[in-house]
Amino acid sequence: MKRFFVAIAALGLAASVATAQDFNAAVDAFNAGAQALETNKVEALAQFRSALTQALACEGEDAANLVAKCKEIIPGTLLSIAKEQINDSAYDEALITLAEAKSVAAEYEAAEAVEEATSLVPNVYLRKGSTLLKEKDFAGAVAALEQATTLAVDNAQAQLLYGQALLQVNATEKAVDALTKAHEMGQENAAKLLSTTYLRQGQALMKANKNAEAVEAFEKSNSYAESANAYKLMASALTKSGKSAKAIEAYKKYLEVSPDAKDAADIMFTIAATAQKAGDKNTAKEYYKKLAGTKYAAQAEAQLKTL
């Protein structure tokens, strides 16, 4: 019986020694991870995880403290790795790492790390989309920026770039929606893009003989950024629609926006002739007189005599 108790005591001593060895190994792994943080975060992460696994196998307050420390530092290390991947433009890898960081942080109840990982994801999609847009991979840019705008609907830059990418793949309606949101959020560049988009829409509508709708498109174009071309095209569409008075006003705005236009004399003659035909003698006289000294001088003088 005495030998039995001696054997039990020996086993207890062996277990204590083994536990102490495991804990020391866990501490060594943790310290190795801490040293590797500055030079190799991937290696550091592996060491911290090894320390956690070994510490979990140990008992006692010191082991519990080490477990807590590992659970505190592992999510942060994953976030650091993800940030390095973002800076290296390894966006897909960064998204995988951020997903892992969020999952691990949630498991370890590290609320701040969960929040940071979540907040970084839209930015990764934004940077990926911006890079692909510059590389003219428009389909890829649309896919990435769609994610960015879905995850961060109030990100004006994401909406602007999303609109630009959509224009490149001829998804005009969705592009206008994104650019309008960007404009409402204060993105000044969105106004120019919207103006150009509506101008092109107006031109397409004119070619389809949809002049009334074309005029609406040109008006929208000018509401975002005044364009001499939009006023000129609008005047043409109005003339075709039989709205001479409005056409004259549009031609006047064209000259106001672009007073030194090469075709200024042509436009002034058009205004005078259109007004004369519509019975607006005062406007006709005013613009025929402005044509003195131009290639239309003789014609204008003859029409003034008629008037």
CSV table of C-alpha atoms in Angstrom, one decimal:
chain,number,residue,atom,x,y,z
A,1,MET,CA,0.0,0.0,0.0
A,2,LYS,CA,2.9,2.4,0.8
A,3,ARG,CA,4.4,1.8,-2.6
A,4,PHE,CA,1.0,2.8,-4.2
A,5,PHE,CA,1.0,6.2,-2.5
A,6,VAL,CA,4.6,6.8,-3.5
A,7,ALA,CA,3.6,6.1,-7.1
A,8,ILE,CA,0.7,8.5,-6.9
A,9,ALA,CA,3.0,11.2,-5.5
A,10,ALA,CA,5.5,10.6,-8.3
A,11,LEU,CA,2.8,11.1,-10.9
A,12,GLY,CA,1.7,14.3,-9.3
A,13,LEU,CA,5.2,15.6,-9.3
A,14,ALA,CA,5.6,14.7,-13.0
A,15,ALA,CA,2.4,16.4,-13.9
A,16,SER,CA,3.5,19.6,-12.1
A,17,VAL,CA,6.8,19.5,-13.9
A,18,ALA,CA,5.1,19.0,-17.3
A,19,THR,CA,2.7,21.9,-16.6
A,20,ALA,CA,5.5,24.2,-15.7
A,21,GLN,CA,7.4,23.2,-18.8
A,22,ASP,CA,4.3,23.9,-21.0
A,23,PHE,CA,3.8,27.2,-19.4
A,24,ASN,CA,7.4,28.2,-19.9
A,25,ALA,CA,7.1,27.2,-23.5
A,26,ALA,CA,4.0,29.3,-23.8
A,27,VAL,CA,5.8,32.3,-22.3
A,28,ASP,CA,8.8,31.7,-24.7
A,29,ALA,CA,6.4,31.6,-27.7
A,30,PHE,CA,4.7,34.8,-26.5
A,31,ASN,CA,8.0,36.6,-26.1
A,32,ALA,CA,9.2,35.4,-29.5
A,33,GLY,CA,6.0,36.8,-31.0
A,34,ALA,CA,6.5,40.2,-29.3
A,35,GLN,CA,10.0,40.4,-30.7
A,36,ALA,CA,8.8,39.5,-34.2
A,37,LEU,CA,6.1,42.2,-34.3
A,38,GLU,CA,8.4,44.8,-35.7
A,39,THR,CA,9.9,42.7,-38.5
A,40,ASN,CA,7.5,39.9,-39.4
A,41,LYS,CA,3.9,40.2,-38.2
A,42,VAL,CA,2.9,36.9,-39.8
A,43,GLU,CA,5.6,35.1,-37.7
A,44,ALA,CA,4.5,37.0,-34.7
A,45,LEU,CA,0.9,35.9,-35.2
A,46,ALA,CA,2.0,32.3,-35.4
A,47,GLN,CA,4.0,32.6,-32.1
A,48,PHE,CA,1.1,34.2,-30.3
A,49,ARG,CA,-1.3,31.5,-31.4
A,50,SER,CA,1.2,28.8,-30.3
A,51,ALA,CA,1.5,30.6,-26.9
A,52,LEU,CA,-2.3,30.6,-26.6
A,53,THR,CA,-2.6,26.9,-27.4
A,54,GLN,CA,0.0,26.0,-24.8
A,55,ALA,CA,-1.3,28.4,-22.2
A,56,LEU,CA,-4.8,26.9,-22.5
A,57,ALA,CA,-3.3,23.5,-21.6
A,58,CYS,CA,-2.0,24.9,-18.3
A,59,GLU,CA,-3.7,25.7,-15.1
A,60,GLY,CA,-3.2,28.5,-12.6
A,61,GLU,CA,-3.6,32.3,-12.5
A,62,ASP,CA,-0.4,33.0,-14.5
A,63,ALA,CA,-1.6,30.7,-17.4
A,64,ALA,CA,-5.0,32.5,-17.3
A,65,ASN,CA,-3.3,35.9,-17.5
A,66,LEU,CA,-1.2,34.7,-20.5
A,67,VAL,CA,-4.3,33.4,-22.3
A,68,ALA,CA,-6.0,36.8,-21.8
A,69,LYS,CA,-2.9,38.6,-23.1
A,70,CYS,CA,-2.8,36.4,-26.2
A,71,LYS,CA,-6.5,36.9,-26.9
A,72,GLU,CA,-5.9,40.7,-26.6
A,73,ILE,CA,-3.0,40.8,-29.0
A,74,ILE,CA,-4.0,38.3,-31.7
A,75,PRO,CA,-6.9,40.4,-33.2
A,76,GLY,CA,-4.7,43.5,-33.2
A,77,THR,CA,-1.9,41.6,-35.0
A,78,LEU,CA,-4.3,40.4,-37.6
A,79,LEU,CA,-5.4,44.0,-38.1
A,80,SER,CA,-1.8,45.1,-38.5
A,81,ILE,CA,-1.3,42.4,-41.1
A,82,ALA,CA,-4.4,43.5,-43.0
A,83,LYS,CA,-3.2,47.1,-43.0
A,84,GLU,CA,0.2,46.1,-44.5
A,85,GLN,CA,-1.7,44.1,-47.2
A,86,ILE,CA,-3.8,47.2,-48.0
A,87,ASN,CA,-0.7,49.4,-48.3
A,88,ASP,CA,0.8,46.8,-50.6
A,89,SER,CA,-2.4,46.8,-52.7
A,90,ALA,CA,-3.1,43.2,-51.8
A,91,TYR,CA,-6.7,44.0,-51.5
A,92,ASP,CA,-8.2,40.5,-51.8
A,93,GLU,CA,-5.7,39.1,-49.2
A,94,ALA,CA,-6.6,42.0,-46.9
A,95,LEU,CA,-10.3,41.3,-47.1
A,96,ILE,CA,-9.6,37.7,-46.1
A,97,THR,CA,-7.4,38.8,-43.2
A,98,LEU,CA,-10.0,41.3,-42.0
A,99,ALA,CA,-12.7,38.7,-42.1
A,100,GLU,CA,-10.5,36.5,-39.9
A,101,ALA,CA,-9.7,39.4,-37.6
A,102,LYS,CA,-13.4,40.2,-37.2
A,103,SER,CA,-14.3,36.5,-36.5
A,104,VAL,CA,-11.4,36.1,-34.0
A,105,ALA,CA,-12.1,39.4,-32.3
A,106,ALA,CA,-15.8,38.4,-31.9
A,107,GLU,CA,-14.8,35.1,-30.4
A,108,TYR,CA,-12.4,36.8,-27.9
A,109,GLU,CA,-15.0,39.5,-27.2
A,110,ALA,CA,-12.6,42.3,-28.4
A,111,ALA,CA,-15.3,44.8,-29.4
A,112,GLU,CA,-12.9,47.5,-30.5
A,113,ALA,CA,-11.1,45.2,-32.9
A,114,VAL,CA,-14.4,44.0,-34.3
A,115,GLU,CA,-15.4,47.6,-35.0
A,116,GLU,CA,-12.1,48.5,-36.6
A,117,ALA,CA,-12.1,45.4,-38.8
A,118,THR,CA,-15.6,46.2,-39.9
A,119,SER,CA,-14.8,49.9,-40.7
A,120,LEU,CA,-11.7,48.9,-42.8
A,121,VAL,CA,-13.6,46.7,-45.2
A,122,PRO,CA,-15.4,49.5,-47.2
A,123,ASN,CA,-12.1,51.3,-47.5
A,124,VAL,CA,-10.5,48.2,-49.0
A,125,TYR,CA,-13.2,48.0,-51.6
A,126,LEU,CA,-12.9,51.7,-52.3
A,127,ARG,CA,-9.1,51.5,-52.8
A,128,LYS,CA,-9.4,48.4,-54.9
A,129,GLY,CA,-12.1,50.0,-57.1
A,130,SER,CA,-10.1,53.1,-57.5
A,131,THR,CA,-7.0,51.1,-58.6
A,132,LEU,CA,-9.0,49.1,-61.1
A,133,LEU,CA,-10.6,52.2,-62.5
A,134,LYS,CA,-7.1,53.7,-63.2
A,135,GLU,CA,-6.1,50.4,-64.8
A,136,LYS,CA,-9.2,50.6,-67.0
A,137,ASP,CA,-10.7,47.3,-65.6
A,138,PHE,CA,-14.1,48.9,-65.5
A,139,ALA,CA,-16.1,45.8,-64.8
A,140,GLY,CA,-13.8,45.0,-61.8
A,141,ALA,CA,-14.0,48.6,-60.6
A,142,VAL,CA,-17.8,48.5,-60.7
A,143,ALA,CA,-17.9,45.3,-58.7
A,144,ALA,CA,-15.5,46.6,-56.0
A,145,LEU,CA,-17.1,50.0,-55.8
A,146,GLU,CA,-20.6,48.6,-55.6
A,147,GLN,CA,-19.4,46.8,-52.4
A,148,ALA,CA,-17.9,50.0,-51.1
A,149,THR,CA,-21.1,52.0,-51.6
A,150,THR,CA,-23.3,49.2,-50.1
A,151,LEU,CA,-21.2,49.0,-47.0
A,152,ALA,CA,-20.7,52.8,-46.6
A,153,VAL,CA,-23.6,54.5,-48.3
A,154,ASP,CA,-22.5,57.9,-47.0
A,155,ASN,CA,-19.0,57.8,-48.5
A,156,ALA,CA,-19.1,60.6,-51.1
A,157,GLN,CA,-15.8,59.5,-52.8
A,158,ALA,CA,-17.0,55.9,-53.2
A,159,GLN,CA,-20.3,57.2,-54.8
A,160,LEU,CA,-18.3,59.4,-57.2
A,161,LEU,CA,-15.9,56.7,-58.3
A,162,TYR,CA,-18.8,54.2,-58.6
A,163,GLY,CA,-20.6,56.6,-60.9
A,164,GLN,CA,-17.5,57.1,-63.0
A,165,ALA,CA,-17.0,53.3,-63.3
A,166,LEU,CA,-20.7,52.8,-64.2
A,167,LEU,CA,-20.5,55.4,-67.0
A,168,GLN,CA,-17.6,53.4,-68.5
A,169,VAL,CA,-19.8,50.3,-68.8
A,170,ASN,CA,-22.7,52.3,-70.1
A,171,ALA,CA,-24.9,51.8,-67.0
A,172,THR,CA,-26.1,55.4,-67.3
A,173,GLU,CA,-29.1,55.2,-65.1
A,174,LYS,CA,-27.2,53.7,-62.1
A,175,ALA,CA,-24.3,56.1,-62.8
A,176,VAL,CA,-26.6,59.1,-62.6
A,177,ASP,CA,-28.0,57.8,-59.3
A,178,ALA,CA,-24.5,57.4,-57.8
A,179,LEU,CA,-23.3,60.7,-59.1
A,180,THR,CA,-26.4,62.5,-57.8
A,181,LYS,CA,-25.7,61.1,-54.3
A,182,ALA,CA,-22.0,62.1,-54.6
A,183,HIS,CA,-23.1,65.6,-55.6
A,184,GLU,CA,-25.5,65.9,-52.7
A,185,MET,CA,-22.7,65.0,-50.4
A,186,GLY,CA,-20.6,67.8,-51.7
A,187,GLN,CA,-18.4,66.2,-54.4
A,188,GLU,CA,-17.9,69.1,-56.8
A,189,ASN,CA,-16.5,66.8,-59.6
A,190,ALA,CA,-19.9,65.0,-59.7
A,191,ALA,CA,-21.6,68.1,-61.1
A,192,LYS,CA,-19.4,68.2,-64.2
A,193,LEU,CA,-19.9,64.5,-64.8
A,194,LEU,CA,-23.7,64.8,-64.4
A,195,SER,CA,-23.7,67.8,-66.8
A,196,THR,CA,-21.7,65.8,-69.4
A,197,THR,CA,-23.9,62.8,-69.0
A,198,TYR,CA,-27.2,64.7,-69.5
A,199,LEU,CA,-25.6,66.5,-72.5
A,200,ARG,CA,-24.9,63.2,-74.1
A,201,GLN,CA,-28.4,62.0,-73.3
A,202,GLY,CA,-29.8,65.1,-75.0
A,203,GLN,CA,-27.7,64.5,-78.1
A,204,ALA,CA,-28.9,60.9,-78.4
A,205,LEU,CA,-32.5,62.0,-77.9
A,206,MET,CA,-32.1,64.6,-80.7
A,207,LYS,CA,-30.8,62.0,-83.1
A,208,ALA,CA,-34.0,60.0,-82.2
A,209,ASN,CA,-36.1,63.0,-83.0
A,210,LYS,CA,-37.2,63.2,-79.4
A,211,ASN,CA,-36.7,67.0,-79.2
A,212,ALA,CA,-38.9,67.7,-76.2
A,213,GLU,CA,-37.1,65.1,-74.1
A,214,ALA,CA,-33.8,66.4,-75.4
A,215,VAL,CA,-34.5,69.9,-74.2
A,216,GLU,CA,-35.2,68.5,-70.7
A,217,ALA,CA,-31.9,66.7,-70.7
A,218,PHE,CA,-30.0,69.8,-71.8
A,219,GLU,CA,-31.8,71.8,-69.0
A,220,LYS,CA,-30.6,69.2,-66.5
A,221,SER,CA,-27.1,69.4,-68.0
A,222,ASN,CA,-27.0,73.2,-67.4
A,223,SER,CA,-28.5,72.8,-63.9
A,224,TYR,CA,-25.2,71.1,-62.8
A,225,ALA,CA,-22.7,73.0,-65.0
A,226,GLU,CA,-23.6,75.6,-67.6
A,227,SER,CA,-22.3,74.6,-71.0
A,228,ALA,CA,-22.4,76.7,-74.2
A,229,ASN,CA,-22.8,73.5,-76.2
A,230,ALA,CA,-25.8,72.5,-74.2
A,231,TYR,CA,-27.5,75.9,-74.8
A,232,LYS,CA,-26.7,75.7,-78.5
A,233,LEU,CA,-28.1,72.2,-78.8
A,234,MET,CA,-31.1,73.1,-76.7
A,235,ALA,CA,-31.9,76.0,-79.1
A,236,SER,CA,-31.7,73.7,-82.0
A,237,ALA,CA,-34.1,71.2,-80.4
A,238,LEU,CA,-36.5,74.0,-79.5
A,239,THR,CA,-36.4,75.3,-83.0
A,240,LYS,CA,-37.3,71.9,-84.3
A,241,SER,CA,-40.2,71.8,-81.8
A,242,GLY,CA,-41.5,75.1,-83.1
A,243,LYS,CA,-40.7,77.0,-79.9
A,244,SER,CA,-39.0,80.0,-81.5
A,245,ALA,CA,-39.1,82.4,-78.6
A,246,LYS,CA,-37.5,79.8,-76.2
A,247,ALA,CA,-34.9,78.9,-78.9
A,248,ILE,CA,-33.9,82.6,-79.2
A,249,GLU,CA,-33.4,82.8,-75.4
A,250,ALA,CA,-31.3,79.6,-75.5
A,251,TYR,CA,-29.1,81.1,-78.3
A,252,LYS,CA,-28.7,84.3,-76.3
A,253,LYS,CA,-27.5,82.2,-73.3
A,254,TYR,CA,-25.0,80.5,-75.7
A,255,LEU,CA,-23.5,83.8,-76.6
A,256,GLU,CA,-23.6,84.9,-73.0
A,257,VAL,CA,-21.6,81.8,-71.9
A,258,SER,CA,-19.3,81.9,-74.9
A,259,PRO,CA,-19.1,85.5,-76.2
A,260,ASP,CA,-16.0,84.8,-78.2
A,261,ALA,CA,-17.3,81.7,-80.0
A,262,LYS,CA,-16.1,81.3,-83.5
A,263,ASP,CA,-19.7,81.0,-84.7
A,264,ALA,CA,-20.9,84.0,-82.8
A,265,ALA,CA,-21.9,85.8,-86.0
A,266,ASP,CA,-23.7,82.7,-87.3
A,267,ILE,CA,-25.7,82.5,-84.0
A,268,MET,CA,-26.6,86.2,-84.1
A,269,PHE,CA,-27.8,85.9,-87.6
A,270,THR,CA,-29.9,82.9,-86.6
A,271,ILE,CA,-31.4,84.8,-83.7
A,272,ALA,CA,-32.3,87.8,-86.0
A,273,ALA,CA,-33.8,85.6,-88.7
A,274,THR,CA,-35.7,83.4,-86.2
A,275,ALA,CA,-37.1,86.5,-84.5
A,276,GLN,CA,-38.0,88.1,-87.8
A,277,LYS,CA,-39.8,85.0,-88.8
A,278,ALA,CA,-41.7,84.9,-85.5
A,279,GLY,CA,-42.7,88.5,-85.8
A,280,ASP,CA,-40.4,89.8,-83.1
A,281,LYS,CA,-39.2,92.9,-85.0
A,282,ASN,CA,-37.3,94.5,-82.0
A,283,THR,CA,-35.1,91.4,-81.4
A,284,ALA,CA,-34.6,91.0,-85.2
A,285,LYS,CA,-33.4,94.6,-85.5
A,286,GLU,CA,-31.2,94.4,-82.4
A,287,TYR,CA,-29.3,91.4,-83.7
A,288,TYR,CA,-29.1,92.5,-87.4
A,289,LYS,CA,-27.4,95.7,-86.2
A,290,LYS,CA,-24.9,93.6,-84.2
A,291,LEU,CA,-23.8,92.0,-87.4
A,292,ALA,CA,-22.2,95.2,-88.8
A,293,GLY,CA,-18.7,94.4,-89.8
A,294,THR,CA,-19.2,90.7,-90.0
A,295,LYS,CA,-19.7,88.4,-93.0
A,296,TYR,CA,-23.4,88.9,-92.7
A,297,ALA,CA,-23.2,92.7,-92.8
A,298,ALA,CA,-24.8,93.1,-96.3
A,299,GLN,CA,-27.6,90.6,-95.5
A,300,ALA,CA,-28.3,92.2,-92.2
A,301,GLU,CA,-28.4,95.7,-93.7
A,302,ALA,CA,-30.9,94.5,-96.4
A,303,GLN,CA,-33.1,92.9,-93.7
A,304,LEU,CA,-33.0,96.0,-91.6
A,305,LYS,CA,-34.3,98.0,-94.6
A,306,THR,CA,-37.1,95.5,-95.0
A,307,LEU,CA,-38.0,95.8,-91.4
